[in-house]
mmCIF file of C-alpha atoms and ligand atoms in Angstrom:
data_model
loop_
_atom_site.group_PDB
_atom_site.id
_atom_site.type_symbol
_atom_site.label_atom_id
_atom_site.label_comp_id
_atom_site.label_asym_id
_atom_site.label_seq_id
_atom_site.Cartn_x
_atom_site.Cartn_y
_atom_site.Cartn_z
ATOM 1 C CA MET A 386 0.000 0.000 0.000
ATOM 2 C CA ASN A 387 2.817 2.382 0.928
ATOM 3 C CA LYS A 388 0.341 4.637 2.680
ATOM 4 C CA VAL A 389 -0.164 5.587 6.329
ATOM 5 C CA ALA A 390 -2.824 7.420 8.324
ATOM 6 C CA ILE A 391 -1.965 10.072 10.870
ATOM 7 C CA ALA A 392 -4.480 11.442 13.361
ATOM 8 C CA GLY A 393 -3.683 15.009 14.382
ATOM 9 C CA ALA A 394 -1.912 17.891 12.624
ATOM 10 C CA GLY A 395 0.010 19.281 15.588
ATOM 11 C CA PHE A 396 3.785 18.918 15.831
ATOM 12 C CA SER A 397 3.619 15.115 16.276
ATOM 13 C CA GLY A 398 1.471 14.523 13.195
ATOM 14 C CA ALA A 399 3.039 17.189 10.969
ATOM 15 C CA VAL A 400 6.621 16.063 11.644
ATOM 16 C CA LEU A 401 5.713 12.423 10.990
ATOM 17 C CA ALA A 402 3.886 13.312 7.767
ATOM 18 C CA HIS A 403 6.862 15.347 6.569
ATOM 19 C CA GLU A 404 9.389 12.608 7.300
ATOM 20 C CA PHE A 405 7.294 9.860 5.695
ATOM 21 C CA ALA A 406 6.538 11.882 2.557
ATOM 22 C CA LYS A 407 10.263 12.608 2.228
ATOM 23 C CA HIS A 408 10.789 8.843 2.114
ATOM 24 C CA GLY A 409 8.164 8.241 -0.575
ATOM 25 C CA ILE A 410 5.283 7.177 1.673
ATOM 26 C CA SER A 411 1.833 8.654 1.017
ATOM 27 C CA VAL A 412 0.107 10.130 4.052
ATOM 28 C CA ASP A 413 -3.475 10.973 4.949
ATOM 29 C CA VAL A 414 -3.592 13.385 7.882
ATOM 30 C CA PHE A 415 -6.923 13.554 9.728
ATOM 31 C CA GLU A 416 -7.487 16.634 11.864
ATOM 32 C CA SER A 417 -10.728 17.241 13.785
ATOM 33 C CA ARG A 418 -10.236 21.002 14.047
ATOM 34 C CA ASP A 419 -10.593 23.419 11.133
ATOM 35 C CA HIS A 420 -6.897 24.263 11.115
ATOM 36 C CA ILE A 421 -3.468 22.663 11.278
ATOM 37 C CA GLY A 422 -0.924 23.291 14.037
ATOM 38 C CA GLY A 423 -2.801 21.963 17.075
ATOM 39 C CA ASN A 424 -2.389 24.212 20.090
ATOM 40 C CA CYS A 425 0.587 25.955 18.436
ATOM 41 C CA TYR A 426 -1.692 27.546 15.824
ATOM 42 C CA THR A 427 -1.121 31.278 15.271
ATOM 43 C CA TYR A 428 -2.904 33.788 13.034
ATOM 44 C CA ARG A 429 -2.956 37.519 12.376
ATOM 45 C CA ASP A 430 -5.826 39.447 13.892
ATOM 46 C CA GLU A 431 -7.669 41.092 10.979
ATOM 47 C CA GLU A 432 -8.262 44.460 12.648
ATOM 48 C CA THR A 433 -4.881 45.081 14.286
ATOM 49 C CA GLY A 434 -2.490 42.811 12.353
ATOM 50 C CA ILE A 435 -1.159 41.467 15.667
ATOM 51 C CA LEU A 436 0.118 37.888 15.590
ATOM 52 C CA ILE A 437 -2.124 35.873 17.895
ATOM 53 C CA HIS A 438 -1.213 32.602 19.590
ATOM 54 C CA LYS A 439 -4.768 31.232 19.586
ATOM 55 C CA TYR A 440 -4.214 28.653 22.322
ATOM 56 C CA GLY A 441 -1.945 30.742 24.511
ATOM 57 C CA PRO A 442 1.633 31.838 23.900
ATOM 58 C CA HIS A 443 4.232 29.373 22.699
ATOM 59 C CA ILE A 444 7.882 30.191 23.141
ATOM 60 C CA PHE A 445 10.288 27.751 21.591
ATOM 61 C CA HIS A 446 13.047 26.777 24.016
ATOM 62 C CA THR A 447 15.388 23.815 23.834
ATOM 63 C CA ASP A 448 18.870 22.529 24.541
ATOM 64 C CA ASN A 449 18.553 20.070 21.690
ATOM 65 C CA GLU A 450 20.580 21.449 18.787
ATOM 66 C CA MET A 451 19.239 18.868 16.349
ATOM 67 C CA VAL A 452 15.636 19.922 17.082
ATOM 68 C CA TRP A 453 16.563 23.607 16.914
ATOM 69 C CA GLU A 454 18.153 23.122 13.487
ATOM 70 C CA TYR A 455 15.176 21.066 12.368
ATOM 71 C CA VAL A 456 12.606 23.799 13.129
ATOM 72 C CA ASN A 457 14.868 26.485 11.729
ATOM 73 C CA GLN A 458 14.634 24.821 8.315
ATOM 74 C CA PHE A 459 10.978 25.841 8.149
ATOM 75 C CA SER A 460 11.053 29.379 9.541
ATOM 76 C CA ARG A 461 13.279 32.208 10.582
ATOM 77 C CA PHE A 462 13.245 32.314 14.374
ATOM 78 C CA MET A 463 13.546 35.682 16.080
ATOM 79 C CA PRO A 464 15.353 35.892 19.409
ATOM 80 C CA PHE A 465 12.850 35.997 22.252
ATOM 81 C CA VAL A 466 13.491 35.892 25.987
ATOM 82 C CA ASN A 467 10.442 35.378 28.183
ATOM 83 C CA ARG A 468 10.601 37.772 31.142
ATOM 84 C CA VAL A 469 7.514 37.012 33.174
ATOM 85 C CA LYS A 470 6.186 39.331 35.872
ATOM 86 C CA ALA A 471 4.018 38.293 38.805
ATOM 87 C CA CYS A 472 1.314 40.265 40.553
ATOM 88 C CA PHE A 473 0.791 39.289 44.196
ATOM 89 C CA ASP A 474 -1.129 41.219 46.830
ATOM 90 C CA GLY A 475 -1.224 44.311 44.610
ATOM 91 C CA LYS A 476 2.536 44.439 43.960
ATOM 92 C CA ILE A 477 4.584 43.436 40.931
ATOM 93 C CA TYR A 478 7.493 40.983 41.215
ATOM 94 C CA SER A 479 10.086 39.413 38.973
ATOM 95 C CA LEU A 480 9.813 35.745 37.951
ATOM 96 C CA PRO A 481 11.040 33.007 37.912
ATOM 97 C CA VAL A 482 12.084 33.298 41.542
ATOM 98 C CA ASN A 483 15.445 35.074 41.435
ATOM 99 C CA LEU A 484 17.467 37.428 43.630
ATOM 100 C CA HIS A 485 15.238 40.329 42.634
ATOM 101 C CA THR A 486 12.066 38.410 43.651
ATOM 102 C CA ILE A 487 13.601 37.483 47.012
ATOM 103 C CA ASN A 488 14.709 41.054 47.716
ATOM 104 C CA GLN A 489 11.318 42.402 46.610
ATOM 105 C CA LEU A 490 9.312 39.987 48.764
ATOM 106 C CA TYR A 491 11.485 40.281 51.868
ATOM 107 C CA GLY A 492 12.128 44.033 51.412
ATOM 108 C CA THR A 493 15.881 43.430 51.524
ATOM 109 C CA SER A 494 18.933 44.111 49.371
ATOM 110 C CA LEU A 495 20.719 40.809 49.913
ATOM 111 C CA SER A 496 23.736 39.590 47.981
ATOM 112 C CA PRO A 497 23.530 36.194 46.242
ATOM 113 C CA GLU A 498 25.230 34.481 49.187
ATOM 114 C CA GLU A 499 23.040 36.220 51.770
ATOM 115 C CA ALA A 500 19.908 35.291 49.828
ATOM 116 C CA ARG A 501 21.033 31.683 49.626
ATOM 117 C CA GLN A 502 21.535 31.641 53.404
ATOM 118 C CA LEU A 503 18.130 33.224 53.979
ATOM 119 C CA ILE A 504 16.347 30.641 51.814
ATOM 120 C CA GLU A 505 18.276 27.864 53.569
ATOM 121 C CA THR A 506 16.874 29.052 56.882
ATOM 122 C CA GLU A 507 13.385 29.259 55.359
ATOM 123 C CA ALA A 508 13.560 25.795 53.755
ATOM 124 C CA ASP A 509 12.014 22.869 55.588
ATOM 125 C CA LEU A 510 14.974 20.505 55.743
ATOM 126 C CA THR A 511 12.965 17.817 57.496
ATOM 127 C CA ILE A 512 11.490 16.993 54.063
ATOM 128 C CA GLU A 513 14.171 14.643 52.758
ATOM 129 C CA SER A 514 12.838 13.506 49.417
ATOM 130 C CA PRO A 515 9.919 15.670 48.277
ATOM 131 C CA VAL A 516 7.161 13.816 46.464
ATOM 132 C CA THR A 517 4.451 16.457 46.193
ATOM 133 C CA PHE A 518 4.499 19.948 44.710
ATOM 134 C CA GLU A 519 4.000 21.421 48.186
ATOM 135 C CA GLN A 520 6.840 19.426 49.738
ATOM 136 C CA GLN A 521 9.133 20.407 46.868
ATOM 137 C CA ALA A 522 8.287 24.092 47.375
ATOM 138 C CA LYS A 523 8.647 24.011 51.156
ATOM 139 C CA ARG A 524 11.908 22.106 50.909
ATOM 140 C CA PHE A 525 13.571 24.373 48.341
ATOM 141 C CA ILE A 526 12.091 27.875 48.621
ATOM 142 C CA GLY A 527 10.330 27.930 51.985
ATOM 143 C CA GLU A 528 6.821 28.880 53.049
ATOM 144 C CA LYS A 529 6.881 32.618 52.283
ATOM 145 C CA LEU A 530 7.856 32.374 48.598
ATOM 146 C CA TYR A 531 5.629 29.324 48.180
ATOM 147 C CA LYS A 532 2.553 31.045 49.599
ATOM 148 C CA ALA A 533 3.154 34.211 47.572
ATOM 149 C CA PHE A 534 3.869 32.852 44.116
ATOM 150 C CA PHE A 535 2.899 29.181 43.963
ATOM 151 C CA TYR A 536 0.064 28.247 46.292
ATOM 152 C CA GLY A 537 -2.777 30.338 44.793
ATOM 153 C CA TYR A 538 -1.579 30.146 41.198
ATOM 154 C CA THR A 539 -1.175 26.374 41.312
ATOM 155 C CA LYS A 540 -4.564 25.849 42.951
ATOM 156 C CA LYS A 541 -6.175 27.883 40.163
ATOM 157 C CA GLN A 542 -4.135 26.256 37.406
ATOM 158 C CA TRP A 543 -4.645 22.648 38.479
ATOM 159 C CA GLY A 544 -7.926 22.847 40.405
ATOM 160 C CA CYS A 545 -6.592 20.998 43.434
ATOM 161 C CA GLU A 546 -4.341 21.478 46.440
ATOM 162 C CA PRO A 547 -0.622 21.612 45.570
ATOM 163 C CA ALA A 548 -0.207 18.852 48.175
ATOM 164 C CA GLU A 549 -2.010 16.513 45.728
ATOM 165 C CA LEU A 550 0.242 17.308 42.756
ATOM 166 C CA PRO A 551 3.582 15.709 41.909
ATOM 167 C CA ALA A 552 6.848 17.567 42.650
ATOM 168 C CA SER A 553 7.776 17.287 38.951
ATOM 169 C CA ILE A 554 5.443 20.211 38.074
ATOM 170 C CA LEU A 555 7.428 22.624 40.220
ATOM 171 C CA LYS A 556 10.748 21.233 39.038
ATOM 172 C CA ARG A 557 9.997 22.812 35.642
ATOM 173 C CA LEU A 558 10.819 26.226 37.124
ATOM 174 C CA PRO A 559 14.303 27.413 38.119
ATOM 175 C CA VAL A 560 15.206 29.315 41.320
ATOM 176 C CA ARG A 561 18.166 31.632 40.894
ATOM 177 C CA PHE A 562 20.387 33.517 43.295
ATOM 178 C CA ASN A 563 21.259 36.177 40.734
ATOM 179 C CA TYR A 564 19.267 38.721 38.715
ATOM 180 C CA ASP A 565 18.732 36.488 35.692
ATOM 181 C CA ASP A 566 15.002 36.722 34.967
ATOM 182 C CA ASN A 567 14.965 34.629 31.788
ATOM 183 C CA TYR A 568 12.035 32.284 32.439
ATOM 184 C CA PHE A 569 13.785 29.433 30.662
ATOM 185 C CA SER A 570 17.312 28.127 31.084
ATOM 186 C CA HIS A 571 17.613 26.640 27.596
ATOM 187 C CA HIS A 572 20.388 27.472 25.191
ATOM 188 C CA PHE A 573 18.136 28.044 22.163
ATOM 189 C CA GLN A 574 15.090 30.303 22.563
ATOM 190 C CA GLY A 575 12.938 32.116 20.045
ATOM 191 C CA ILE A 576 9.627 32.641 18.280
ATOM 192 C CA PRO A 577 9.113 32.169 14.526
ATOM 193 C CA ALA A 578 9.013 35.561 12.766
ATOM 194 C CA GLU A 579 5.610 34.889 11.194
ATOM 195 C CA GLY A 580 4.263 32.621 13.927
ATOM 196 C CA TYR A 581 3.967 28.845 14.001
ATOM 197 C CA THR A 582 1.338 28.234 11.317
ATOM 198 C CA PRO A 583 3.777 28.712 8.392
ATOM 199 C CA ILE A 584 5.988 26.001 9.940
ATOM 200 C CA PHE A 585 3.079 23.557 9.796
ATOM 201 C CA GLU A 586 2.248 24.640 6.236
ATOM 202 C CA ALA A 587 5.834 23.952 5.227
ATOM 203 C CA LEU A 588 5.943 20.591 7.028
ATOM 204 C CA LEU A 589 2.754 19.466 5.296
ATOM 205 C CA ASP A 590 3.562 20.900 1.875
ATOM 206 C CA ASP A 591 4.189 17.760 -0.166
ATOM 207 C CA PRO A 592 2.128 16.189 -2.962
ATOM 208 C CA ARG A 593 2.204 12.901 -1.030
ATOM 209 C CA ILE A 594 0.440 14.472 1.970
ATOM 210 C CA ASP A 595 -3.346 14.945 2.037
ATOM 211 C CA VAL A 596 -4.673 16.904 4.984
ATOM 212 C CA HIS A 597 -8.337 16.368 5.874
ATOM 213 C CA LEU A 598 -9.506 19.158 8.175
ATOM 214 C CA GLU A 599 -12.595 18.835 10.346
ATOM 215 C CA THR A 600 -12.298 15.086 9.846
ATOM 216 C CA PRO A 601 -11.618 12.733 12.727
ATOM 217 C CA LEU A 602 -9.760 9.511 11.958
ATOM 218 C CA PRO A 603 -12.373 7.307 10.203
ATOM 219 C CA LYS A 604 -13.425 4.354 12.349
ATOM 220 C CA GLU A 605 -13.011 1.739 9.624
ATOM 221 C CA HIS A 606 -9.692 2.753 8.200
ATOM 222 C CA SER A 607 -7.146 0.112 9.021
ATOM 223 C CA SER A 608 -7.447 -1.912 5.811
ATOM 224 C CA GLU A 609 -6.569 1.140 3.722
ATOM 225 C CA TYR A 610 -3.261 1.874 5.464
ATOM 226 C CA ASP A 611 -0.038 0.085 6.346
ATOM 227 C CA HIS A 612 -0.025 1.763 9.734
ATOM 228 C CA THR A 613 -1.873 4.385 11.792
ATOM 229 C CA PHE A 614 -0.170 7.016 13.951
ATOM 230 C CA TYR A 615 -2.460 8.469 16.570
ATOM 231 C CA SER A 616 -1.696 11.733 18.357
ATOM 232 C CA GLY A 617 -5.185 12.271 19.777
ATOM 233 C CA GLY A 618 -6.314 11.291 23.271
ATOM 234 C CA LEU A 619 -5.550 7.717 24.263
ATOM 235 C CA ASP A 620 -8.877 7.507 26.147
ATOM 236 C CA ALA A 621 -10.803 8.939 23.163
ATOM 237 C CA TYR A 622 -9.291 6.283 20.853
ATOM 238 C CA PHE A 623 -10.926 3.606 23.013
ATOM 239 C CA SER A 624 -14.207 5.552 23.374
ATOM 240 C CA TYR A 625 -13.388 6.235 27.044
ATOM 241 C CA LYS A 626 -13.857 2.546 27.877
ATOM 242 C CA PHE A 627 -12.025 2.814 31.223
ATOM 243 C CA GLY A 628 -13.070 6.419 31.954
ATOM 244 C CA ASP A 629 -11.704 9.866 31.114
ATOM 245 C CA LEU A 630 -8.055 10.725 31.646
ATOM 246 C CA ALA A 631 -8.180 14.113 33.359
ATOM 247 C CA TYR A 632 -6.934 17.267 31.655
ATOM 248 C CA ARG A 633 -7.067 20.942 32.448
ATOM 249 C CA SER A 634 -8.398 23.144 29.700
ATOM 250 C CA LEU A 635 -8.015 26.893 29.259
ATOM 251 C CA GLN A 636 -10.432 29.643 28.397
ATOM 252 C CA PHE A 637 -9.073 32.873 26.942
ATOM 253 C CA ASP A 638 -11.027 36.037 27.508
ATOM 254 C CA GLU A 639 -9.849 38.273 24.659
ATOM 255 C CA GLN A 640 -9.872 42.082 24.626
ATOM 256 C CA CYS A 641 -8.685 44.554 21.993
ATOM 257 C CA LEU A 642 -7.537 47.880 23.447
ATOM 258 C CA ASP A 643 -5.629 51.010 22.480
ATOM 259 C CA GLY A 644 -1.935 51.386 23.248
ATOM 260 C CA ASP A 645 -0.155 49.282 25.769
ATOM 261 C CA TYR A 646 -1.939 47.266 28.469
ATOM 262 C CA GLN A 647 0.629 45.832 30.858
ATOM 263 C CA GLY A 648 4.073 46.589 29.432
ATOM 264 C CA CYS A 649 5.156 42.947 29.181
ATOM 265 C CA ALA A 650 4.222 39.688 27.470
ATOM 266 C CA VAL A 651 3.120 37.704 30.526
ATOM 267 C CA MET A 652 1.817 38.825 33.907
ATOM 268 C CA ASN A 653 1.002 35.977 36.319
ATOM 269 C CA TYR A 654 -1.683 36.630 38.924
ATOM 270 C CA CYS A 655 -0.713 34.603 41.950
ATOM 271 C CA ASP A 656 -3.515 35.486 44.400
ATOM 272 C CA TYR A 657 -6.135 32.764 44.644
ATOM 273 C CA ASP A 658 -9.024 35.251 44.737
ATOM 274 C CA ILE A 659 -8.197 36.650 41.278
ATOM 275 C CA PRO A 660 -9.957 34.125 39.033
ATOM 276 C CA TYR A 661 -7.559 34.161 36.076
ATOM 277 C CA THR A 662 -4.026 32.763 36.241
ATOM 278 C CA ARG A 663 -2.331 35.179 33.886
ATOM 279 C CA ILE A 664 -2.743 37.899 31.281
ATOM 280 C CA THR A 665 -0.786 37.659 28.069
ATOM 281 C CA GLU A 666 -0.331 40.626 25.717
ATOM 282 C CA HIS A 667 0.247 39.242 22.278
ATOM 283 C CA LYS A 668 2.149 42.025 20.554
ATOM 284 C CA TYR A 669 4.884 41.525 23.130
ATOM 285 C CA PHE A 670 5.515 38.051 21.677
ATOM 286 C CA SER A 671 6.554 39.746 18.403
ATOM 287 C CA PRO A 672 8.635 42.638 19.760
ATOM 288 C CA TRP A 673 10.175 43.086 16.298
ATOM 289 C CA GLU A 674 6.801 44.463 15.087
ATOM 290 C CA GLN A 675 5.048 47.799 15.807
ATOM 291 C CA HIS A 676 1.333 47.982 16.661
ATOM 292 C CA ASP A 677 -0.679 50.907 18.046
ATOM 293 C CA LYS A 678 -3.462 48.695 19.334
ATOM 294 C CA THR A 679 -3.104 45.736 21.637
ATOM 295 C CA ILE A 680 -4.769 42.376 22.244
ATOM 296 C CA ILE A 681 -4.765 40.723 25.647
ATOM 297 C CA PHE A 682 -5.907 37.276 26.791
ATOM 298 C CA LYS A 683 -7.046 36.703 30.354
ATOM 299 C CA GLU A 684 -6.419 33.018 30.968
ATOM 300 C CA TYR A 685 -8.769 30.858 33.051
ATOM 301 C CA SER A 686 -8.106 27.208 33.832
ATOM 302 C CA PHE A 687 -10.904 24.656 34.227
ATOM 303 C CA PRO A 688 -11.397 20.862 34.139
ATOM 304 C CA ALA A 689 -11.708 19.679 30.520
ATOM 305 C CA SER A 690 -14.842 17.802 29.485
ATOM 306 C CA ARG A 691 -14.794 15.659 26.317
ATOM 307 C CA GLU A 692 -15.851 18.644 24.197
ATOM 308 C CA ASP A 693 -13.121 20.974 25.509
ATOM 309 C CA ILE A 694 -9.627 21.275 24.161
ATOM 310 C CA PRO A 695 -7.268 19.424 26.494
ATOM 311 C CA PHE A 696 -4.154 21.377 27.484
ATOM 312 C CA TYR A 697 -2.484 19.891 30.545
ATOM 313 C CA PRO A 698 -2.571 16.185 31.492
ATOM 314 C CA ILE A 699 -3.043 16.091 35.269
ATOM 315 C CA ARG A 700 -1.598 12.615 35.950
ATOM 316 C CA LEU A 701 -2.700 12.193 39.545
ATOM 317 C CA ALA A 702 -2.087 8.767 41.083
ATOM 318 C CA SER A 703 -5.711 7.702 40.361
ATOM 319 C CA GLU A 704 -5.291 8.473 36.651
ATOM 320 C CA LYS A 705 -2.096 6.455 36.446
ATOM 321 C CA LYS A 706 -4.082 3.310 37.216
ATOM 322 C CA MET A 707 -6.555 4.102 34.423
ATOM 323 C CA LEU A 708 -3.677 4.996 32.152
ATOM 324 C CA ALA A 709 -2.085 1.594 32.761
ATOM 325 C CA GLU A 710 -5.329 -0.075 31.643
ATOM 326 C CA TYR A 711 -5.404 1.937 28.429
ATOM 327 C CA VAL A 712 -1.745 1.185 27.791
ATOM 328 C CA LYS A 713 -2.331 -2.548 28.232
ATOM 329 C CA LEU A 714 -5.246 -2.486 25.817
ATOM 330 C CA ALA A 715 -3.331 -0.378 23.298
ATOM 331 C CA GLU A 716 -0.411 -2.797 23.428
ATOM 332 C CA SER A 717 -2.674 -5.593 22.236
ATOM 333 C CA LEU A 718 -3.263 -3.706 18.977
ATOM 334 C CA ASP A 719 -1.509 -4.206 15.717
ATOM 335 C CA ARG A 720 -0.330 -1.564 13.186
ATOM 336 C CA VAL A 721 -1.097 1.434 15.446
ATOM 337 C CA THR A 722 1.364 3.734 17.207
ATOM 338 C CA PHE A 723 0.402 6.356 19.783
ATOM 339 C CA LEU A 724 2.519 9.443 20.267
ATOM 340 C CA GLY A 725 2.572 13.039 21.475
ATOM 341 C CA ARG A 726 1.129 14.810 24.493
ATOM 342 C CA LEU A 727 -2.391 13.378 24.143
ATOM 343 C CA GLY A 728 -1.417 10.006 22.686
ATOM 344 C CA THR A 729 0.898 9.282 25.620
ATOM 345 C CA TYR A 730 -0.818 11.476 28.257
ATOM 346 C CA ARG A 731 2.348 13.338 29.225
ATOM 347 C CA TYR A 732 3.166 17.035 29.566
ATOM 348 C CA LEU A 733 5.486 17.635 26.588
ATOM 349 C CA ASP A 734 7.059 20.873 25.441
ATOM 350 C CA MET A 735 7.277 21.531 21.696
ATOM 351 C CA ASP A 736 10.927 20.498 21.445
ATOM 352 C CA LYS A 737 10.340 17.156 23.140
ATOM 353 C CA THR A 738 7.272 16.531 20.954
ATOM 354 C CA ILE A 739 9.341 17.097 17.817
ATOM 355 C CA GLU A 740 12.236 14.998 19.094
ATOM 356 C CA GLU A 741 9.898 12.105 19.869
ATOM 357 C CA ALA A 742 8.073 12.391 16.522
ATOM 358 C CA LEU A 743 11.442 12.190 14.725
ATOM 359 C CA THR A 744 12.330 9.102 16.769
ATOM 360 C CA VAL A 745 8.978 7.484 15.911
ATOM 361 C CA ALA A 746 9.485 8.294 12.201
ATOM 362 C CA ASP A 747 12.990 6.752 12.205
ATOM 363 C CA ARG A 748 11.752 3.701 14.022
ATOM 364 C CA TYR A 749 8.940 3.172 11.510
ATOM 365 C CA LEU A 750 11.185 3.668 8.488
ATOM 366 C CA ASP A 751 13.628 1.155 9.992
ATOM 367 C CA SER A 752 10.913 -1.343 10.814
ATOM 368 C CA ARG A 753 9.720 -1.238 7.195
ATOM 369 C CA LYS A 754 13.238 -1.750 5.879
ATOM 370 C CA GLN A 755 13.962 -4.635 8.210
ATOM 371 C CA ASN A 756 10.467 -6.079 8.131
ATOM 372 C CA ARG A 757 10.107 -5.757 11.890
ATOM 373 C CA THR A 758 7.016 -4.956 13.961
ATOM 374 C CA MET A 759 6.490 -1.303 14.813
ATOM 375 C CA PRO A 760 5.811 -0.837 18.555
ATOM 376 C CA VAL A 761 2.533 0.631 19.803
ATOM 377 C CA PHE A 762 4.474 3.046 22.022
ATOM 378 C CA VAL A 763 7.982 4.196 21.177
ATOM 379 C CA CYS A 764 7.861 6.536 24.214
ATOM 380 C CA SER A 765 5.963 5.031 27.119
ATOM 381 C CA PRO A 766 3.094 6.893 28.802
ATOM 382 C CA LEU A 767 3.991 5.134 32.049
ATOM 383 C CA VAL A 768 7.008 7.201 33.068
HETATM 384 N N1 LIG B 1223 3.550 28.191 38.888
HETATM 385 C C1 LIG B 1223 3.077 28.943 39.951
HETATM 386 N N2 LIG B 1223 3.180 30.296 39.890
HETATM 387 C C2 LIG B 1223 3.686 30.942 38.818
HETATM 388 C C3 LIG B 1223 4.163 30.183 37.739
HETATM 389 C C4 LIG B 1223 4.079 28.808 37.805
HETATM 390 O O1 LIG B 1223 2.571 28.389 40.930
HETATM 391 O O2 LIG B 1223 3.707 32.180 38.829
HETATM 392 C C5 LIG B 1223 3.449 26.718 38.989
HETATM 393 C C6 LIG B 1223 2.144 26.189 38.375
HETATM 394 O O3 LIG B 1223 1.718 25.082 39.120
HETATM 395 C C7 LIG B 1223 2.577 25.773 36.998
HETATM 396 C C8 LIG B 1223 3.986 25.231 37.251
HETATM 397 O O4 LIG B 1223 4.507 26.075 38.281
HETATM 398 O O5 LIG B 1223 1.723 24.797 36.442
HETATM 399 C C9 LIG B 1223 4.890 25.213 36.048
HETATM 400 O O6 LIG B 1223 4.982 26.515 35.527
HETATM 401 P P1 LIG B 1223 5.106 26.812 33.977
HETATM 402 O O7 LIG B 1223 5.337 28.258 33.820
HETATM 403 O O8 LIG B 1223 6.060 25.838 33.382
HETATM 404 O O9 LIG B 1223 3.619 26.470 33.497
HETATM 405 P P2 LIG B 1223 3.017 26.538 32.010
HETATM 406 O O10 LIG B 1223 3.588 27.713 31.303
HETATM 407 O O11 LIG B 1223 3.358 25.244 31.387
HETATM 408 O O12 LIG B 1223 1.564 26.705 32.288
#
């Protein structure tokens, strides 16, 4: 047949399609939404011309040079450093937690060494190996910083007590004893000059690739294709047989205003009684452009139902049991591979998604050459 089906036109699906077409394989891409690019989709607002990140801002950051070179083939990336501000109790602070944040919150002018000593006295050293988000915070930054910047924000973002969440969520953020306020620590950081959509157009631009928008993967499809690659929800694939894997979704309350709204790209609102988690001002994600007007998104987090767009897999202990059941069932299938954030129910940044899609593509091309079975999961959901 020399033809495969791919469900989803986000980074997982688009990278796979590109790699397969390059190797002479025909590809049908099925995408339920009316556009390509998944949650990375960007467009220009008609009235203002501002580049909008429809599903919230995406900043590309990676230490993986191979992935960085890969994406740079499809777009010119502009340098972009994310300098997030936080609003807590009516005052503005620097994030991620750095020497400036510590001095602001404590009303001090400590040196790096003094700040380190202060946080050591604040840290709860009785917590030897933190398991939960709360333990991780109390162990490494102490109660005061935790309560100011993490407790309320995390409760809003995840809809539960930080004591119920895994420590790994907090580990995504650095704590620095200098004035470096770059939100990410990665070597390569940027945003594509014309947004992400042109990258997806370029990835999918091949006569061997047919993209079917507003078309879910057809139920009876397997006889038409050598293999199916599925980047949608693992639970949805099995019609939620064992229940729904929990996700948080986001609602963006959009406003178009004159001038400048907040003077930065991202302002986090850390108080629990402010209902949104953050406000993003989109023209600040393209600082190389000039716009008189501005567009802001107030971001609200809520539990995703089946109709909502899933953003963050929650992965509480109870879901891991359900996940294991889905994984077992999936592993009994033949000629299907699951990948990506939804297909493997893991929080994945764009760079990791691309890296894994390239690995899956290589593995499939190899398995065809050597006449070997392609695994159902190349990257396990059970990590
Ligand atoms: N977080 C927080 N306060 C902040 C920023 C982050 O409590 O001001 C917590 C929150 O639980 C969040 C996690 O740290 O989910 C990871 O932050 P990151 O900025 O990576 O979240 P993302 O941008 O992926 O939503």
